[in-house]
mmCIF file of C-alpha atoms in Angstrom:
data_model
loop_
_atom_site.group_PDB
_atom_site.id
_atom_site.type_symbol
_atom_site.label_atom_id
_atom_site.label_comp_id
_atom_site.label_asym_id
_atom_site.label_seq_id
_atom_site.Cartn_x
_atom_site.Cartn_y
_atom_site.Cartn_z
ATOM 1 C CA MET A 29 16.039 -14.593 13.879
ATOM 2 C CA THR A 30 14.055 -11.855 15.401
ATOM 3 C CA THR A 31 12.449 -12.372 18.863
ATOM 4 C CA THR A 32 9.730 -9.936 18.302
ATOM 5 C CA PRO A 33 6.643 -10.330 15.958
ATOM 6 C CA TRP A 34 7.073 -6.894 14.509
ATOM 7 C CA PRO A 35 9.907 -5.928 12.175
ATOM 8 C CA ASP A 36 13.334 -5.707 13.762
ATOM 9 C CA LEU A 37 14.003 -2.116 12.710
ATOM 10 C CA ASP A 38 16.277 0.058 15.063
ATOM 11 C CA ARG A 39 16.813 3.797 15.454
ATOM 12 C CA SER A 40 18.640 4.095 12.041
ATOM 13 C CA PHE A 41 15.273 3.421 10.426
ATOM 14 C CA ALA A 42 13.904 6.740 11.445
ATOM 15 C CA ASP A 43 16.009 8.472 8.920
ATOM 16 C CA ARG A 44 15.139 5.877 6.226
ATOM 17 C CA LEU A 45 11.407 6.428 6.838
ATOM 18 C CA ALA A 46 11.835 10.395 6.530
ATOM 19 C CA ASN A 47 13.823 9.884 3.478
ATOM 20 C CA ARG A 48 11.588 7.255 1.957
ATOM 21 C CA THR A 49 14.250 4.713 1.506
ATOM 22 C CA PRO A 50 13.228 0.978 0.775
ATOM 23 C CA THR A 51 14.504 -1.203 3.675
ATOM 24 C CA PRO A 52 14.529 -4.819 4.214
ATOM 25 C CA PHE A 53 13.878 -6.520 7.589
ATOM 26 C CA ARG A 54 13.130 -9.651 9.513
ATOM 27 C CA HIS A 55 10.169 -10.355 11.650
ATOM 28 C CA GLY A 56 8.702 -13.016 13.872
ATOM 29 C CA LEU A 57 5.034 -13.433 12.643
ATOM 30 C CA VAL A 58 5.469 -16.725 10.871
ATOM 31 C CA GLY A 59 3.350 -19.287 12.584
ATOM 32 C CA ASP A 60 0.941 -16.797 14.196
ATOM 33 C CA GLY A 61 -2.300 -18.553 14.524
ATOM 34 C CA ARG A 62 -4.072 -15.367 12.942
ATOM 35 C CA LEU A 63 -1.946 -15.596 9.681
ATOM 36 C CA THR A 64 -2.116 -19.331 8.590
ATOM 37 C CA LEU A 65 -3.914 -19.983 5.294
ATOM 38 C CA PRO A 66 -6.834 -21.605 6.981
ATOM 39 C CA ALA A 67 -7.272 -18.669 9.229
ATOM 40 C CA ILE A 68 -6.996 -16.221 6.303
ATOM 41 C CA ALA A 69 -9.604 -18.181 4.501
ATOM 42 C CA ARG A 70 -11.922 -17.970 7.527
ATOM 43 C CA LEU A 71 -11.181 -14.189 7.787
ATOM 44 C CA GLY A 72 -12.098 -13.838 3.956
ATOM 45 C CA ASP A 73 -15.539 -15.307 4.836
ATOM 46 C CA GLU A 74 -15.982 -13.073 7.779
ATOM 47 C CA LEU A 75 -15.045 -9.676 6.000
ATOM 48 C CA GLY A 76 -17.526 -10.816 3.145
ATOM 49 C CA PRO A 77 -17.202 -10.179 -0.781
ATOM 50 C CA ASP A 78 -16.920 -6.153 -0.317
ATOM 51 C CA ALA A 79 -13.542 -6.725 1.223
ATOM 52 C CA ILE A 80 -12.103 -9.076 -1.396
ATOM 53 C CA SER A 81 -10.188 -8.242 -4.535
ATOM 54 C CA ALA A 82 -9.246 -11.080 -6.909
ATOM 55 C CA GLU A 83 -7.373 -11.352 -10.002
ATOM 56 C CA ARG A 84 -5.649 -14.118 -12.103
ATOM 57 C CA ALA A 85 -2.229 -14.922 -10.954
ATOM 58 C CA ALA A 86 -0.501 -14.855 -14.224
ATOM 59 C CA LYS A 87 -0.776 -11.320 -15.649
ATOM 60 C CA PRO A 88 1.558 -8.707 -17.227
ATOM 61 C CA LEU A 89 3.547 -6.372 -14.906
ATOM 62 C CA VAL A 90 2.057 -3.427 -16.612
ATOM 63 C CA SER A 91 -1.365 -2.788 -18.397
ATOM 64 C CA GLU A 92 -3.237 0.115 -19.671
ATOM 65 C CA ASP A 93 -6.606 -0.965 -17.871
ATOM 66 C CA ALA A 94 -5.221 -0.911 -14.371
ATOM 67 C CA GLY A 95 -5.802 -4.572 -13.963
ATOM 68 C CA GLN A 96 -9.264 -4.741 -15.045
ATOM 69 C CA GLY A 97 -8.745 -7.439 -17.639
ATOM 70 C CA SER A 98 -7.248 -9.606 -15.002
ATOM 71 C CA ALA A 99 -10.212 -9.539 -12.520
ATOM 72 C CA LEU A 100 -11.653 -12.746 -11.261
ATOM 73 C CA GLN A 101 -15.170 -13.486 -9.891
ATOM 74 C CA VAL A 102 -15.281 -14.370 -6.261
ATOM 75 C CA GLU A 103 -17.593 -17.269 -5.679
ATOM 76 C CA SER A 104 -16.568 -18.957 -2.469
ATOM 77 C CA VAL A 105 -13.686 -17.026 -0.777
ATOM 78 C CA SER A 106 -12.507 -19.660 1.599
ATOM 79 C CA ASP A 107 -12.535 -22.370 -0.877
ATOM 80 C CA GLN A 108 -10.750 -20.283 -3.460
ATOM 81 C CA ILE A 109 -8.024 -19.183 -0.953
ATOM 82 C CA LEU A 110 -7.607 -22.820 0.208
ATOM 83 C CA GLY A 111 -7.174 -23.937 -3.323
ATOM 84 C CA LEU A 112 -4.571 -21.407 -4.320
ATOM 85 C CA ALA A 113 -1.989 -24.185 -4.938
ATOM 86 C CA ALA A 114 -3.842 -24.984 -8.224
ATOM 87 C CA ASN A 115 -6.360 -22.374 -9.353
ATOM 88 C CA ASN A 116 -4.145 -19.550 -10.583
ATOM 89 C CA SER A 117 -5.525 -16.864 -8.355
ATOM 90 C CA TRP A 118 -4.348 -13.853 -6.569
ATOM 91 C CA PHE A 119 -6.427 -12.418 -3.558
ATOM 92 C CA THR A 120 -6.275 -9.430 -1.550
ATOM 93 C CA LEU A 121 -8.174 -9.138 1.762
ATOM 94 C CA LEU A 122 -8.853 -5.332 2.324
ATOM 95 C CA ASN A 123 -8.795 -3.540 5.607
ATOM 96 C CA ILE A 124 -8.394 -6.601 7.872
ATOM 97 C CA GLU A 125 -8.572 -4.166 10.777
ATOM 98 C CA ARG A 126 -12.247 -4.253 10.510
ATOM 99 C CA ALA A 127 -12.032 -7.513 12.473
ATOM 100 C CA PRO A 128 -11.074 -7.022 16.069
ATOM 101 C CA ALA A 129 -8.187 -9.500 16.301
ATOM 102 C CA TYR A 130 -6.595 -8.094 13.279
ATOM 103 C CA ALA A 131 -6.828 -4.486 14.397
ATOM 104 C CA GLY A 132 -4.908 -5.450 17.388
ATOM 105 C CA LEU A 133 -2.194 -7.085 15.066
ATOM 106 C CA VAL A 134 -1.951 -3.988 12.828
ATOM 107 C CA ASP A 135 -1.360 -1.920 16.085
ATOM 108 C CA GLN A 136 1.011 -4.385 17.507
ATOM 109 C CA VAL A 137 3.164 -4.228 14.326
ATOM 110 C CA LEU A 138 3.094 -0.600 13.819
ATOM 111 C CA ASP A 139 3.691 0.248 17.619
ATOM 112 C CA GLY A 140 6.614 -2.173 17.534
ATOM 113 C CA ILE A 141 8.245 -0.430 14.546
ATOM 114 C CA ALA A 142 7.699 2.863 16.271
ATOM 115 C CA ARG A 143 9.323 1.736 19.417
ATOM 116 C CA GLY A 144 12.307 0.181 17.717
ATOM 117 C CA ALA A 145 12.798 3.375 15.469
ATOM 118 C CA GLY A 146 12.359 5.754 18.182
ATOM 119 C CA VAL A 147 9.409 7.186 16.252
ATOM 120 C CA ASP A 148 6.233 8.684 17.946
ATOM 121 C CA GLY A 149 3.572 6.084 17.217
ATOM 122 C CA ARG A 150 0.929 8.615 17.436
ATOM 123 C CA THR A 151 2.078 10.112 14.242
ATOM 124 C CA MET A 152 1.072 6.950 12.453
ATOM 125 C CA LYS A 153 -2.436 7.692 11.391
ATOM 126 C CA ARG A 154 -5.101 5.953 9.273
ATOM 127 C CA ARG A 155 -3.530 2.427 10.190
ATOM 128 C CA MET A 156 -4.739 -0.271 7.767
ATOM 129 C CA GLY A 157 -3.952 -3.925 7.132
ATOM 130 C CA PHE A 158 -4.152 -6.097 3.967
ATOM 131 C CA VAL A 159 -3.484 -9.781 3.435
ATOM 132 C CA PHE A 160 -2.244 -11.065 0.081
ATOM 133 C CA ALA A 161 -2.698 -14.659 -0.803
ATOM 134 C CA SER A 162 -1.685 -15.991 -4.244
ATOM 135 C CA SER A 163 -0.974 -18.991 -6.412
ATOM 136 C CA PRO A 164 2.551 -20.205 -7.566
ATOM 137 C CA GLY A 165 3.902 -17.929 -10.238
ATOM 138 C CA SER A 166 1.711 -14.845 -9.362
ATOM 139 C CA VAL A 167 2.477 -11.523 -10.475
ATOM 140 C CA THR A 168 1.803 -8.306 -8.408
ATOM 141 C CA ALA A 169 1.596 -5.666 -11.160
ATOM 142 C CA ALA A 170 4.016 -2.482 -11.232
ATOM 143 C CA HIS A 171 2.346 0.191 -8.913
ATOM 144 C CA PHE A 172 2.907 2.777 -6.350
ATOM 145 C CA ASP A 173 0.944 3.194 -3.189
ATOM 146 C CA ILE A 174 0.473 6.648 -1.429
ATOM 147 C CA GLU A 175 0.863 4.977 2.109
ATOM 148 C CA HIS A 176 3.906 4.014 4.052
ATOM 149 C CA SER A 177 3.706 0.330 3.624
ATOM 150 C CA PHE A 178 5.552 -2.642 5.406
ATOM 151 C CA LEU A 179 5.301 -5.918 3.658
ATOM 152 C CA LEU A 180 5.640 -9.047 5.934
ATOM 153 C CA GLN A 181 6.238 -12.466 3.966
ATOM 154 C CA LEU A 182 4.472 -15.492 5.811
ATOM 155 C CA GLN A 183 4.670 -18.199 3.509
ATOM 156 C CA GLY A 184 6.333 -18.872 0.192
ATOM 157 C CA ASN A 185 9.095 -16.935 -1.657
ATOM 158 C CA ARG A 186 8.684 -13.840 -3.802
ATOM 159 C CA THR A 187 10.961 -11.359 -5.499
ATOM 160 C CA LEU A 188 10.326 -7.742 -4.898
ATOM 161 C CA GLY A 189 11.472 -5.137 -7.608
ATOM 162 C CA PHE A 190 11.687 -1.527 -6.960
ATOM 163 C CA GLY A 191 11.897 1.265 -9.779
ATOM 164 C CA ARG A 192 11.790 5.070 -10.380
ATOM 165 C CA PHE A 193 10.008 7.388 -12.309
ATOM 166 C CA ALA A 194 11.725 8.629 -15.523
ATOM 167 C CA ASP A 195 11.560 12.250 -14.381
ATOM 168 C CA GLN A 196 9.123 14.527 -12.453
ATOM 169 C CA GLU A 197 6.836 14.915 -15.437
ATOM 170 C CA ASP A 198 6.375 11.048 -15.522
ATOM 171 C CA ARG A 199 5.799 11.094 -11.842
ATOM 172 C CA GLU A 200 3.016 13.803 -12.109
ATOM 173 C CA ARG A 201 1.539 11.931 -15.114
ATOM 174 C CA GLU A 202 1.146 8.726 -13.018
ATOM 175 C CA VAL A 203 -0.066 10.741 -9.855
ATOM 176 C CA HIS A 204 -2.843 12.282 -12.198
ATOM 177 C CA ARG A 205 -3.768 8.796 -13.255
ATOM 178 C CA TYR A 206 -3.927 7.671 -9.682
ATOM 179 C CA TRP A 207 -6.613 10.059 -8.840
ATOM 180 C CA ASN A 208 -8.496 9.082 -12.019
ATOM 181 C CA GLY A 209 -8.869 5.471 -11.436
ATOM 182 C CA SER A 210 -5.499 3.779 -11.949
ATOM 183 C CA PHE A 211 -5.053 3.257 -8.193
ATOM 184 C CA GLY A 212 -1.357 3.450 -8.737
ATOM 185 C CA ARG A 213 -1.170 0.845 -11.508
ATOM 186 C CA LEU A 214 1.537 1.772 -14.072
ATOM 187 C CA ASP A 215 0.949 1.564 -17.683
ATOM 188 C CA THR A 216 4.732 1.584 -18.599
ATOM 189 C CA MET A 217 7.500 -0.410 -16.766
ATOM 190 C CA PRO A 218 9.864 1.969 -14.696
ATOM 191 C CA GLU A 219 13.649 1.523 -14.660
ATOM 192 C CA GLN A 220 14.426 -1.044 -11.911
ATOM 193 C CA THR A 221 16.779 0.256 -9.198
ATOM 194 C CA GLU A 222 16.746 -2.422 -6.608
ATOM 195 C CA GLU A 223 15.618 -6.072 -6.125
ATOM 196 C CA MET A 224 15.183 -8.192 -2.863
ATOM 197 C CA ALA A 225 14.435 -11.743 -2.317
ATOM 198 C CA ILE A 226 11.852 -12.310 0.372
ATOM 199 C CA GLY A 227 10.967 -15.539 2.102
ATOM 200 C CA PRO A 228 8.976 -16.365 5.252
ATOM 201 C CA GLY A 229 10.136 -14.265 8.229
ATOM 202 C CA GLN A 230 11.527 -11.463 5.922
ATOM 203 C CA GLY A 231 9.821 -8.202 4.512
ATOM 204 C CA ALA A 232 10.539 -4.738 3.389
ATOM 205 C CA TYR A 233 9.520 -1.234 4.031
ATOM 206 C CA ILE A 234 8.037 0.293 0.836
ATOM 207 C CA PRO A 235 7.895 4.027 0.836
ATOM 208 C CA PRO A 236 5.110 6.119 -0.607
ATOM 209 C CA TYR A 237 5.124 6.891 -4.403
ATOM 210 C CA THR A 238 7.829 4.263 -4.953
ATOM 211 C CA PRO A 239 7.160 2.034 -7.972
ATOM 212 C CA HIS A 240 7.334 -1.689 -7.132
ATOM 213 C CA TRP A 241 6.313 -5.113 -8.277
ATOM 214 C CA LEU A 242 6.347 -8.813 -7.064
ATOM 215 C CA ARG A 243 6.912 -12.258 -8.644
ATOM 216 C CA ASN A 244 6.063 -15.320 -6.716
ATOM 217 C CA GLY A 245 8.281 -18.479 -6.594
ATOM 218 C CA ASP A 246 6.883 -21.909 -7.169
ATOM 219 C CA THR A 247 4.636 -22.227 -4.189
ATOM 220 C CA THR A 248 1.716 -20.517 -2.616
ATOM 221 C CA SER A 249 2.349 -17.023 -1.159
ATOM 222 C CA LEU A 250 0.934 -15.584 1.833
ATOM 223 C CA SER A 251 1.902 -12.061 3.224
ATOM 224 C CA LEU A 252 0.636 -9.243 5.470
ATOM 225 C CA THR A 253 1.052 -5.637 4.647
ATOM 226 C CA VAL A 254 0.440 -2.889 7.090
ATOM 227 C CA THR A 255 0.172 0.795 6.111
ATOM 228 C CA PHE A 256 -0.216 4.185 7.698
ATOM 229 C CA PHE A 257 -0.174 7.938 6.923
ATOM 230 C CA ASP A 258 2.131 10.559 8.683
ATOM 231 C CA ARG A 259 2.064 14.219 8.111
ATOM 232 C CA SER A 260 4.324 14.043 4.984
ATOM 233 C CA ASN A 261 2.393 11.758 2.770
ATOM 234 C CA ALA A 262 -1.008 12.848 4.214
ATOM 235 C CA ASP A 263 -0.308 16.509 3.213
ATOM 236 C CA GLU A 264 0.953 15.259 0.006
ATOM 237 C CA SER A 265 -2.105 13.333 -0.875
ATOM 238 C CA MET A 266 -4.321 16.152 0.079
ATOM 239 C CA VAL A 267 -2.591 18.440 -2.191
ATOM 240 C CA GLN A 268 -2.892 16.160 -4.927
ATOM 241 C CA ALA A 269 -6.496 15.510 -4.355
ATOM 242 C CA PHE A 270 -7.191 19.322 -4.380
ATOM 243 C CA ASN A 271 -5.173 19.634 -7.481
ATOM 244 C CA GLU A 272 -7.352 17.154 -9.265
ATOM 245 C CA LYS A 273 -10.300 19.193 -8.381
ATOM 246 C CA LEU A 274 -8.623 22.094 -10.118
ATOM 247 C CA HIS A 275 -7.705 19.991 -13.190
ATOM 248 C CA ARG A 276 -11.322 19.029 -13.696
ATOM 249 C CA LEU A 277 -12.203 22.815 -13.766
ATOM 250 C CA GLY A 278 -9.744 23.323 -16.510
ATOM 251 C CA LEU A 279 -7.059 24.844 -14.436
ATOM 252 C CA ARG A 280 -3.346 24.117 -14.146
ATOM 253 C CA PRO A 281 -2.516 24.135 -10.301
ATOM 254 C CA VAL A 282 1.113 24.309 -8.944
ATOM 255 C CA THR A 283 2.440 20.867 -8.469
ATOM 256 C CA TYR A 284 2.956 19.748 -4.839
ATOM 257 C CA GLY A 285 6.498 20.814 -3.452
ATOM 258 C CA ASP A 286 6.866 23.799 -5.812
ATOM 259 C CA SER A 287 5.079 26.277 -3.564
ATOM 260 C CA PRO A 288 5.000 25.345 0.262
ATOM 261 C CA TRP A 289 2.704 28.217 1.093
ATOM 262 C CA ARG A 290 0.322 27.252 -1.443
ATOM 263 C CA ASP A 291 0.490 23.528 -0.403
ATOM 264 C CA ARG A 292 -0.401 24.720 3.329
ATOM 265 C CA GLY A 293 -3.339 26.537 2.014
ATOM 266 C CA LYS A 294 -4.556 23.518 0.078
ATOM 267 C CA VAL A 295 -4.079 21.133 2.971
ATOM 268 C CA ALA A 296 -6.006 23.581 5.345
ATOM 269 C CA PHE A 297 -8.828 23.643 2.757
ATOM 270 C CA MET A 298 -8.978 19.926 2.426
ATOM 271 C CA ARG A 299 -8.841 19.205 6.220
ATOM 272 C CA VAL A 300 -12.047 21.310 6.492
ATOM 273 C CA TYR A 301 -13.673 19.855 3.354
ATOM 274 C CA GLY A 302 -12.667 16.371 4.632
ATOM 275 C CA GLY A 303 -14.136 17.116 8.070
ATOM 276 C CA VAL A 304 -17.485 18.254 6.676
ATOM 277 C CA LYS A 305 -17.703 15.286 4.312
ATOM 278 C CA ARG A 306 -17.232 12.819 7.079
ATOM 279 C CA ARG A 307 -19.966 14.430 9.073
ATOM 280 C CA VAL A 308 -22.391 14.055 6.179
ATOM 281 C CA ARG A 309 -21.111 10.644 4.928
ATOM 282 C CA PRO A 310 -18.567 8.576 6.730
ATOM 283 C CA GLU A 311 -15.586 7.698 4.629
ATOM 284 C CA THR A 312 -14.222 4.203 4.445
ATOM 285 C CA SER A 313 -10.550 2.975 3.632
ATOM 286 C CA ALA A 314 -9.812 1.574 0.296
ATOM 287 C CA SER A 315 -6.936 -0.076 -1.660
ATOM 288 C CA HIS A 316 -6.291 -1.755 -4.795
#
């Protein structure tokens, strides 16, 4: 059992982070008063409906509509979260760092990881937190995220599967779908490469662009995910966003990684573009 709230990752993790290697860990956040089911229900009411995503618990691992057919109407966030044992629901509370107590929690987790791994915490940008609360038997559909993600299980047991894209062409097809509304939801099941059983006090590092999915056990599940961008995935996402602008003009841009000097130019443009956009209209974080 770890004696610290954050994941007990040592300096060997720095290489796994750089190489985007899935990594299990233990943590000490079980029992934290901010992360009980009643506390999360209250947080849902505080954040409001715009910060809530809800779906049916039982759904396929892949779908062509990016999960739209599984969406649920949110009527009373706290009541629905407290009733998860019987209401066949899957809830995400988005960007919990907007609540001051949870902003501190996100920083506590990521700064603890940075210290243990010997990584400069200042490189962990755009820090975000998400809470996932779901009924027994829930499925988290196969998808990938563009952030570095740390999943910390708090209540219940789940099985976390990892997969891989069939080839580079398949990866690029899914990246294109991501920027056009799939938000990383896959429409075909990838080949499984690894599986982890995760219970309270356990968790896993989920690298960017790594297909993964989860299945709940026979009890309600509650988990926290904290995410960040560093230079590697921030640059990659900016090049992809730039390339999508070119695709919409009918052009065929060079894929990220195939031409480093072109990538640098695209990143420079997107940083300037993003700065202007934020001055005109501030951006908000989003997830799926």
